[in-house]
Amino acid sequence: MTDPLRPDVLRPDVLIGAALPPVTMAALERAFTVHRLWDNPGDDALAQVRGMAASTLAGPIGAALFERMPALEVIANFGVGYDNIDIAAAAARGIVVTNTAGVLDEEVADLAIGLLLATLRRIPAGDRFVRDGHWTDASFPLSPSLRGRRVGIVGLGGIGKAIARRLGAFAVDIAYHGRTQQQGVGYPWYPTALALAQACDVLIVVVPGGAQTRHMIDADVLAALGADGVLINVSRGTVANEDALIAALQKGTILAAGLDVFAHEPHVPEALRALDNVVLLPHVGSGSVVTRAAMGQAMVGNLSAWFATRQPPNVVPETRHLAG
């Protein structure tokens, strides 16, 4: 068995798709012979690449790049979602794809709850009210409340369950939508996002991105959520129809939204930025020093395990048959 972390063992060539946190870059450089996509490596260099450290910052990763890397065996993604990777093209080429599932669940769940409270209790607006000196002249308007609400979680995976555990402390009713009803889960299940929205007045969206979930939150779902409804999205911007969401916020179809993700990041429509019933964050769900370091460690661990044993711990379902 080889150990790519030992300096006396040949180090596999790995392509880094976009700059990662310094601690992760250093770990990759210690373990592998590193090539950087932004340095425009030539075809001779890419032909030697056996692994790739990927992230959403690298943009779409698919067949055109795979053609230039005939030796590519594994892609380790920095994050849980991997809709940045053409998974069908990877599987067709026999390329195993891994992610960092489980590492960031608690951090994203923390942020989702924080974003929910910030949106309902208008915390950013209250901060601006004090900073701008208005408190000496008037009282801050009363806000909506979390009390008495029914919260629907769209996607009850690891992050969704972590959110549900936190919501339990707030004594609110919880329901969920997923592709199938989960055994051993006590929350009510609804077969569609529309049905869940009809039964709830808060939706927290934590499904993966990609074609299957594109515009899952559409005008009909938002209308069903209602004029007192709140949408929290910490998944992918493509999951919500952004034009429909803007219209719903402008017209009062829903009360408010808290968004950590957008359709064309980092570009956020001016129409959203102009609204005072939306809280906007720059896609920071997992964005703590501790969690990003743990994600990097998991990504490097996936690459190392592949080259050592062909059995990395976090292979995504679509390529699981290729590992081992």
GROMACS .gro file of C-alpha atoms in nm:
model
  324
    1MET     CA    1   0.000   0.000   0.000
    2THR     CA    2   0.140   0.341  -0.093
    3ASP     CA    3   0.123   0.645   0.128
    4PRO     CA    4   0.112   0.971  -0.074
    5LEU     CA    5   0.186   1.171   0.242
    6ARG     CA    6   0.534   1.017   0.276
    7PRO     CA    7   0.805   1.218   0.100
    8ASP     CA    8   0.980   0.905  -0.025
    9VAL     CA    9   0.679   0.790  -0.224
   10LEU     CA   10   0.598   0.919  -0.572
   11ARG     CA   11   0.342   1.195  -0.533
   12PRO     CA   12   0.040   1.182  -0.769
   13ASP     CA   13  -0.025   1.484  -0.989
   14VAL     CA   14  -0.330   1.681  -0.874
   15LEU     CA   15  -0.494   1.978  -1.042
   16ILE     CA   16  -0.640   2.251  -0.820
   17GLY     CA   17  -0.938   2.412  -0.989
   18ALA     CA   18  -0.943   2.740  -0.792
   19ALA     CA   19  -0.761   2.889  -0.495
   20LEU     CA   20  -0.857   2.727  -0.165
   21PRO     CA   21  -0.789   2.837   0.195
   22PRO     CA   22  -0.412   2.862   0.263
   23VAL     CA   23  -0.411   2.572   0.507
   24THR     CA   24  -0.573   2.350   0.244
   25MET     CA   25  -0.338   2.467  -0.031
   26ALA     CA   26  -0.043   2.385   0.193
   27ALA     CA   27  -0.179   2.038   0.269
   28LEU     CA   28  -0.228   1.967  -0.102
   29GLU     CA   29   0.124   2.083  -0.180
   30ARG     CA   30   0.268   1.857   0.089
   31ALA     CA   31   0.083   1.551  -0.034
   32PHE     CA   32   0.082   1.585  -0.412
   33THR     CA   33   0.252   1.730  -0.717
   34VAL     CA   34   0.026   2.029  -0.763
   35HIS     CA   35  -0.085   2.205  -1.081
   36ARG     CA   36  -0.305   2.516  -1.069
   37LEU     CA   37  -0.575   2.559  -1.330
   38TRP     CA   38  -0.545   2.939  -1.315
   39ASP     CA   39  -0.177   2.908  -1.422
   40ASN     CA   40  -0.301   2.756  -1.750
   41PRO     CA   41  -0.096   2.433  -1.739
   42GLY     CA   42  -0.021   2.286  -2.080
   43ASP     CA   43  -0.159   1.963  -2.218
   44ASP     CA   44   0.160   1.775  -2.129
   45ALA     CA   45   0.115   1.867  -1.761
   46LEU     CA   46  -0.258   1.795  -1.763
   47ALA     CA   47  -0.197   1.455  -1.921
   48GLN     CA   48  -0.020   1.353  -1.599
   49VAL     CA   49  -0.300   1.463  -1.367
   50ARG     CA   50  -0.464   1.177  -1.176
   51GLY     CA   51  -0.668   1.379  -0.926
   52MET     CA   52  -0.847   1.712  -0.905
   53ALA     CA   53  -0.930   1.935  -0.611
   54ALA     CA   54  -1.250   2.105  -0.724
   55SER     CA   55  -1.476   2.380  -0.592
   56THR     CA   56  -1.761   2.595  -0.718
   57LEU     CA   57  -1.515   2.882  -0.762
   58ALA     CA   58  -1.357   2.692  -1.051
   59GLY     CA   59  -1.681   2.715  -1.250
   60PRO     CA   60  -1.832   2.421  -1.442
   61ILE     CA   61  -1.615   2.111  -1.460
   62GLY     CA   62  -1.704   1.872  -1.739
   63ALA     CA   63  -1.619   1.678  -2.051
   64ALA     CA   64  -1.401   1.944  -2.215
   65LEU     CA   65  -1.162   1.948  -1.920
   66PHE     CA   66  -1.177   1.570  -1.881
   67GLU     CA   67  -1.060   1.534  -2.242
   68ARG     CA   68  -0.740   1.717  -2.151
   69MET     CA   69  -0.680   1.488  -1.852
   70PRO     CA   70  -0.689   1.130  -1.982
   71ALA     CA   71  -0.530   0.995  -1.662
   72LEU     CA   72  -0.784   1.159  -1.429
   73GLU     CA   73  -0.913   0.910  -1.171
   74VAL     CA   74  -1.074   1.113  -0.894
   75ILE     CA   75  -1.227   1.456  -0.829
   76ALA     CA   76  -1.244   1.568  -0.467
   77ASN     CA   77  -1.494   1.850  -0.428
   78PHE     CA   78  -1.456   2.118  -0.161
   79GLY     CA   79  -1.813   2.119  -0.030
   80VAL     CA   80  -2.120   1.899  -0.008
   81GLY     CA   81  -2.291   2.015  -0.327
   82TYR     CA   82  -2.125   1.904  -0.650
   83ASP     CA   83  -2.356   2.050  -0.913
   84ASN     CA   84  -2.046   2.233  -1.044
   85ILE     CA   85  -1.929   1.894  -1.178
   86ASP     CA   86  -2.085   1.720  -1.479
   87ILE     CA   87  -2.140   1.403  -1.281
   88ALA     CA   88  -2.270   1.202  -1.578
   89ALA     CA   89  -1.961   1.285  -1.782
   90ALA     CA   90  -1.737   1.197  -1.489
   91ALA     CA   91  -1.907   0.862  -1.433
   92ALA     CA   92  -1.891   0.782  -1.804
   93ARG     CA   93  -1.514   0.834  -1.792
   94GLY     CA   94  -1.478   0.617  -1.481
   95ILE     CA   95  -1.389   0.917  -1.264
   96VAL     CA   96  -1.479   0.888  -0.896
   97VAL     CA   97  -1.620   1.204  -0.736
   98THR     CA   98  -1.610   1.278  -0.363
   99ASN     CA   99  -1.744   1.559  -0.147
  100THR     CA  100  -1.716   1.672   0.215
  101ALA     CA  101  -2.051   1.541   0.338
  102GLY     CA  102  -2.104   1.567   0.713
  103VAL     CA  103  -1.818   1.807   0.779
  104LEU     CA  104  -2.017   2.127   0.740
  105ASP     CA  105  -2.367   2.022   0.849
  106GLU     CA  106  -2.360   2.191   1.190
  107GLU     CA  107  -2.206   2.515   1.062
  108VAL     CA  108  -2.460   2.558   0.783
  109ALA     CA  109  -2.743   2.473   1.021
  110ASP     CA  110  -2.621   2.742   1.262
  111LEU     CA  111  -2.621   2.997   0.983
  112ALA     CA  112  -2.966   2.892   0.861
  113ILE     CA  113  -3.113   2.954   1.205
  114GLY     CA  114  -2.928   3.283   1.234
  115LEU     CA  115  -3.056   3.390   0.893
  116LEU     CA  116  -3.411   3.292   0.988
  117LEU     CA  117  -3.397   3.502   1.305
  118ALA     CA  118  -3.226   3.791   1.127
  119THR     CA  119  -3.499   3.791   0.861
  120LEU     CA  120  -3.798   3.760   1.093
  121ARG     CA  121  -3.676   3.993   1.369
  122ARG     CA  122  -3.520   4.235   1.116
  123ILE     CA  123  -3.184   4.230   1.293
  124PRO     CA  124  -2.980   4.394   1.010
  125ALA     CA  125  -3.240   4.671   0.981
  126GLY     CA  126  -3.225   4.727   1.356
  127ASP     CA  127  -2.846   4.752   1.339
  128ARG     CA  128  -2.869   5.014   1.062
  129PHE     CA  129  -3.137   5.202   1.261
  130VAL     CA  130  -2.900   5.242   1.556
  131ARG     CA  131  -2.590   5.317   1.346
  132ASP     CA  132  -2.773   5.582   1.146
  133GLY     CA  133  -2.877   5.764   1.465
  134HIS     CA  134  -3.253   5.715   1.428
  135TRP     CA  135  -3.309   5.571   1.776
  136THR     CA  136  -3.295   5.916   1.934
  137ASP     CA  137  -3.587   6.026   1.717
  138ALA     CA  138  -3.816   5.723   1.698
  139SER     CA  139  -3.876   5.368   1.812
  140PHE     CA  140  -3.781   5.082   1.583
  141PRO     CA  141  -4.095   4.924   1.428
  142LEU     CA  142  -4.217   4.599   1.575
  143SER     CA  143  -4.107   4.293   1.381
  144PRO     CA  144  -4.272   3.964   1.285
  145SER     CA  145  -4.204   3.670   1.514
  146LEU     CA  146  -4.101   3.306   1.502
  147ARG     CA  147  -4.364   3.228   1.765
  148GLY     CA  148  -4.650   3.008   1.649
  149ARG     CA  149  -4.502   2.936   1.309
  150ARG     CA  150  -4.482   2.608   1.121
  151VAL     CA  151  -4.146   2.558   0.956
  152GLY     CA  152  -4.104   2.341   0.648
  153ILE     CA  153  -3.761   2.205   0.563
  154VAL     CA  154  -3.709   2.132   0.194
  155GLY     CA  155  -3.450   1.855   0.201
  156LEU     CA  156  -3.407   1.660   0.525
  157GLY     CA  157  -3.051   1.540   0.473
  158GLY     CA  158  -2.766   1.593   0.717
  159ILE     CA  159  -2.799   1.972   0.714
  160GLY     CA  160  -3.179   1.958   0.722
  161LYS     CA  161  -3.176   1.731   1.026
  162ALA     CA  162  -2.927   1.961   1.200
  163ILE     CA  163  -3.160   2.255   1.134
  164ALA     CA  164  -3.456   2.056   1.267
  165ARG     CA  165  -3.268   1.977   1.590
  166ARG     CA  166  -3.205   2.345   1.646
  167LEU     CA  167  -3.563   2.440   1.565
  168GLY     CA  168  -3.678   2.199   1.835
  169ALA     CA  169  -3.549   2.443   2.096
  170PHE     CA  170  -3.782   2.711   1.958
  171ALA     CA  171  -4.098   2.502   2.012
  172VAL     CA  172  -4.221   2.544   1.655
  173ASP     CA  173  -4.396   2.284   1.444
  174ILE     CA  174  -4.169   2.120   1.184
  175ALA     CA  175  -4.251   1.940   0.860
  176TYR     CA  176  -4.041   1.840   0.561
  177HIS     CA  177  -4.035   1.754   0.193
  178GLY     CA  178  -3.794   1.508   0.035
  179ARG     CA  179  -3.804   1.267  -0.255
  180THR     CA  180  -3.922   0.992  -0.021
  181GLN     CA  181  -4.060   0.971   0.330
  182GLN     CA  182  -3.785   0.878   0.574
  183GLN     CA  183  -3.825   0.593   0.816
  184GLY     CA  184  -3.783   0.685   1.182
  185VAL     CA  185  -3.847   1.056   1.125
  186GLY     CA  186  -4.133   1.191   1.333
  187TYR     CA  187  -4.197   1.510   1.137
  188PRO     CA  188  -4.484   1.517   0.886
  189TRP     CA  189  -4.371   1.451   0.527
  190TYR     CA  190  -4.516   1.621   0.219
  191PRO     CA  191  -4.459   1.475  -0.127
  192THR     CA  192  -4.398   1.809  -0.302
  193ALA     CA  193  -4.253   2.148  -0.216
  194LEU     CA  194  -4.590   2.298  -0.310
  195ALA     CA  195  -4.776   2.081  -0.059
  196LEU     CA  196  -4.523   2.169   0.209
  197ALA     CA  197  -4.561   2.542   0.135
  198GLN     CA  198  -4.938   2.511   0.164
  199ALA     CA  199  -4.897   2.365   0.514
  200CYS     CA  200  -4.625   2.603   0.642
  201ASP     CA  201  -4.541   2.970   0.669
  202VAL     CA  202  -4.162   2.930   0.669
  203LEU     CA  203  -3.962   2.733   0.413
  204ILE     CA  204  -3.594   2.656   0.472
  205VAL     CA  205  -3.436   2.520   0.155
  206VAL     CA  206  -3.138   2.281   0.186
  207VAL     CA  207  -3.160   2.058  -0.122
  208PRO     CA  208  -2.868   2.002  -0.363
  209GLY     CA  209  -2.843   2.211  -0.677
  210GLY     CA  210  -2.864   2.077  -1.030
  211ALA     CA  211  -3.122   2.008  -1.296
  212GLN     CA  212  -3.351   1.805  -1.070
  213THR     CA  213  -3.403   2.090  -0.824
  214ARG     CA  214  -3.378   2.388  -1.061
  215HIS     CA  215  -3.660   2.636  -0.985
  216MET     CA  216  -3.818   2.396  -0.736
  217ILE     CA  217  -3.924   2.709  -0.547
  218ASP     CA  218  -4.133   2.878  -0.813
  219ALA     CA  219  -4.417   3.131  -0.824
  220ASP     CA  220  -4.675   2.868  -0.726
  221VAL     CA  221  -4.476   2.759  -0.420
  222LEU     CA  222  -4.425   3.119  -0.313
  223ALA     CA  223  -4.795   3.196  -0.353
  224ALA     CA  224  -4.879   2.891  -0.144
  225LEU     CA  225  -4.640   3.008   0.128
  226GLY     CA  226  -4.855   3.319   0.157
  227ALA     CA  227  -4.840   3.683   0.258
  228ASP     CA  228  -4.701   3.598   0.604
  229GLY     CA  229  -4.453   3.351   0.457
  230VAL     CA  230  -4.074   3.356   0.483
  231LEU     CA  231  -3.826   3.182   0.254
  232ILE     CA  232  -3.475   3.095   0.375
  233ASN     CA  233  -3.237   2.956   0.111
  234VAL     CA  234  -2.897   2.816   0.214
  235SER     CA  235  -2.869   2.560  -0.067
  236ARG     CA  236  -2.813   2.687  -0.423
  237GLY     CA  237  -2.946   2.997  -0.593
  238THR     CA  238  -3.078   2.793  -0.884
  239VAL     CA  239  -3.325   2.611  -0.658
  240ALA     CA  240  -3.542   2.925  -0.642
  241ASN     CA  241  -3.673   3.104  -0.948
  242GLU     CA  242  -3.505   3.435  -0.872
  243ASP     CA  243  -3.735   3.644  -1.093
  244ALA     CA  244  -4.042   3.490  -0.928
  245LEU     CA  245  -3.891   3.548  -0.584
  246ILE     CA  246  -3.820   3.914  -0.657
  247ALA     CA  247  -4.176   3.963  -0.779
  248ALA     CA  248  -4.316   3.788  -0.471
  249LEU     CA  249  -4.113   4.010  -0.239
  250GLN     CA  250  -4.206   4.327  -0.428
  251LYS     CA  251  -4.577   4.249  -0.441
  252GLY     CA  252  -4.611   4.117  -0.087
  253THR     CA  253  -4.693   3.767  -0.207
  254ILE     CA  254  -4.456   3.659   0.072
  255LEU     CA  255  -4.344   3.857   0.374
  256ALA     CA  256  -3.967   3.826   0.356
  257ALA     CA  257  -3.668   3.617   0.253
  258GLY     CA  258  -3.322   3.539   0.385
  259LEU     CA  259  -3.080   3.440   0.111
  260ASP     CA  260  -2.726   3.306   0.134
  261VAL     CA  261  -2.721   3.196  -0.231
  262PHE     CA  262  -2.809   3.349  -0.567
  263ALA     CA  263  -2.858   3.242  -0.926
  264HIS     CA  264  -2.548   3.413  -1.067
  265GLU     CA  265  -2.304   3.455  -0.780
  266PRO     CA  266  -2.140   3.684  -0.695
  267HIS     CA  267  -2.380   3.903  -0.894
  268VAL     CA  268  -2.695   3.987  -0.700
  269PRO     CA  269  -2.978   4.165  -0.886
  270GLU     CA  270  -3.024   4.530  -0.801
  271ALA     CA  271  -3.393   4.456  -0.751
  272LEU     CA  272  -3.306   4.227  -0.459
  273ARG     CA  273  -3.053   4.467  -0.312
  274ALA     CA  274  -3.313   4.746  -0.318
  275LEU     CA  275  -3.567   4.554  -0.107
  276ASP     CA  276  -3.588   4.602   0.270
  277ASN     CA  277  -3.774   4.274   0.332
  278VAL     CA  278  -3.480   4.052   0.239
  279VAL     CA  279  -3.155   3.970   0.421
  280LEU     CA  280  -2.864   3.899   0.186
  281LEU     CA  281  -2.547   3.706   0.269
  282PRO     CA  282  -2.248   3.627   0.042
  283HIS     CA  283  -2.277   3.244   0.039
  284VAL     CA  284  -2.113   3.192   0.377
  285GLY     CA  285  -2.308   2.893   0.509
  286SER     CA  286  -1.991   2.696   0.581
  287GLY     CA  287  -1.775   3.007   0.600
  288SER     CA  288  -1.603   2.978   0.936
  289VAL     CA  289  -1.230   2.928   0.982
  290VAL     CA  290  -1.284   2.602   1.168
  291THR     CA  291  -1.527   2.446   0.920
  292ARG     CA  292  -1.342   2.550   0.604
  293ALA     CA  293  -1.025   2.397   0.751
  294ALA     CA  294  -1.216   2.076   0.827
  295MET     CA  295  -1.355   2.071   0.472
  296GLY     CA  296  -1.006   2.105   0.331
  297GLN     CA  297  -0.882   1.826   0.553
  298ALA     CA  298  -1.167   1.603   0.435
  299MET     CA  299  -1.095   1.685   0.070
  300VAL     CA  300  -0.725   1.605   0.103
  301GLY     CA  301  -0.820   1.290   0.294
  302ASN     CA  302  -1.046   1.179   0.010
  303LEU     CA  303  -0.768   1.223  -0.245
  304SER     CA  304  -0.512   1.047  -0.025
  305ALA     CA  305  -0.746   0.757   0.046
  306TRP     CA  306  -0.818   0.711  -0.323
  307PHE     CA  307  -0.453   0.683  -0.416
  308ALA     CA  308  -0.377   0.460  -0.117
  309THR     CA  309  -0.676   0.223  -0.110
  310ARG     CA  310  -0.922   0.321  -0.386
  311GLN     CA  311  -1.177   0.363  -0.106
  312PRO     CA  312  -1.224   0.730  -0.015
  313PRO     CA  313  -1.482   0.789   0.261
  314ASN     CA  314  -1.707   1.039   0.084
  315VAL     CA  315  -1.782   0.904  -0.265
  316VAL     CA  316  -2.100   1.059  -0.410
  317PRO     CA  317  -2.380   0.814  -0.497
  318GLU     CA  318  -2.351   0.851  -0.875
  319THR     CA  319  -1.992   0.721  -0.879
  320ARG     CA  320  -1.998   0.485  -0.581
  321HIS     CA  321  -1.987   0.183  -0.811
  322LEU     CA  322  -1.648   0.296  -0.941
  323ALA     CA  323  -1.470   0.296  -0.604
  324GLY     CA  324  -1.305   0.005  -0.427
   0.00000   0.00000   0.00000
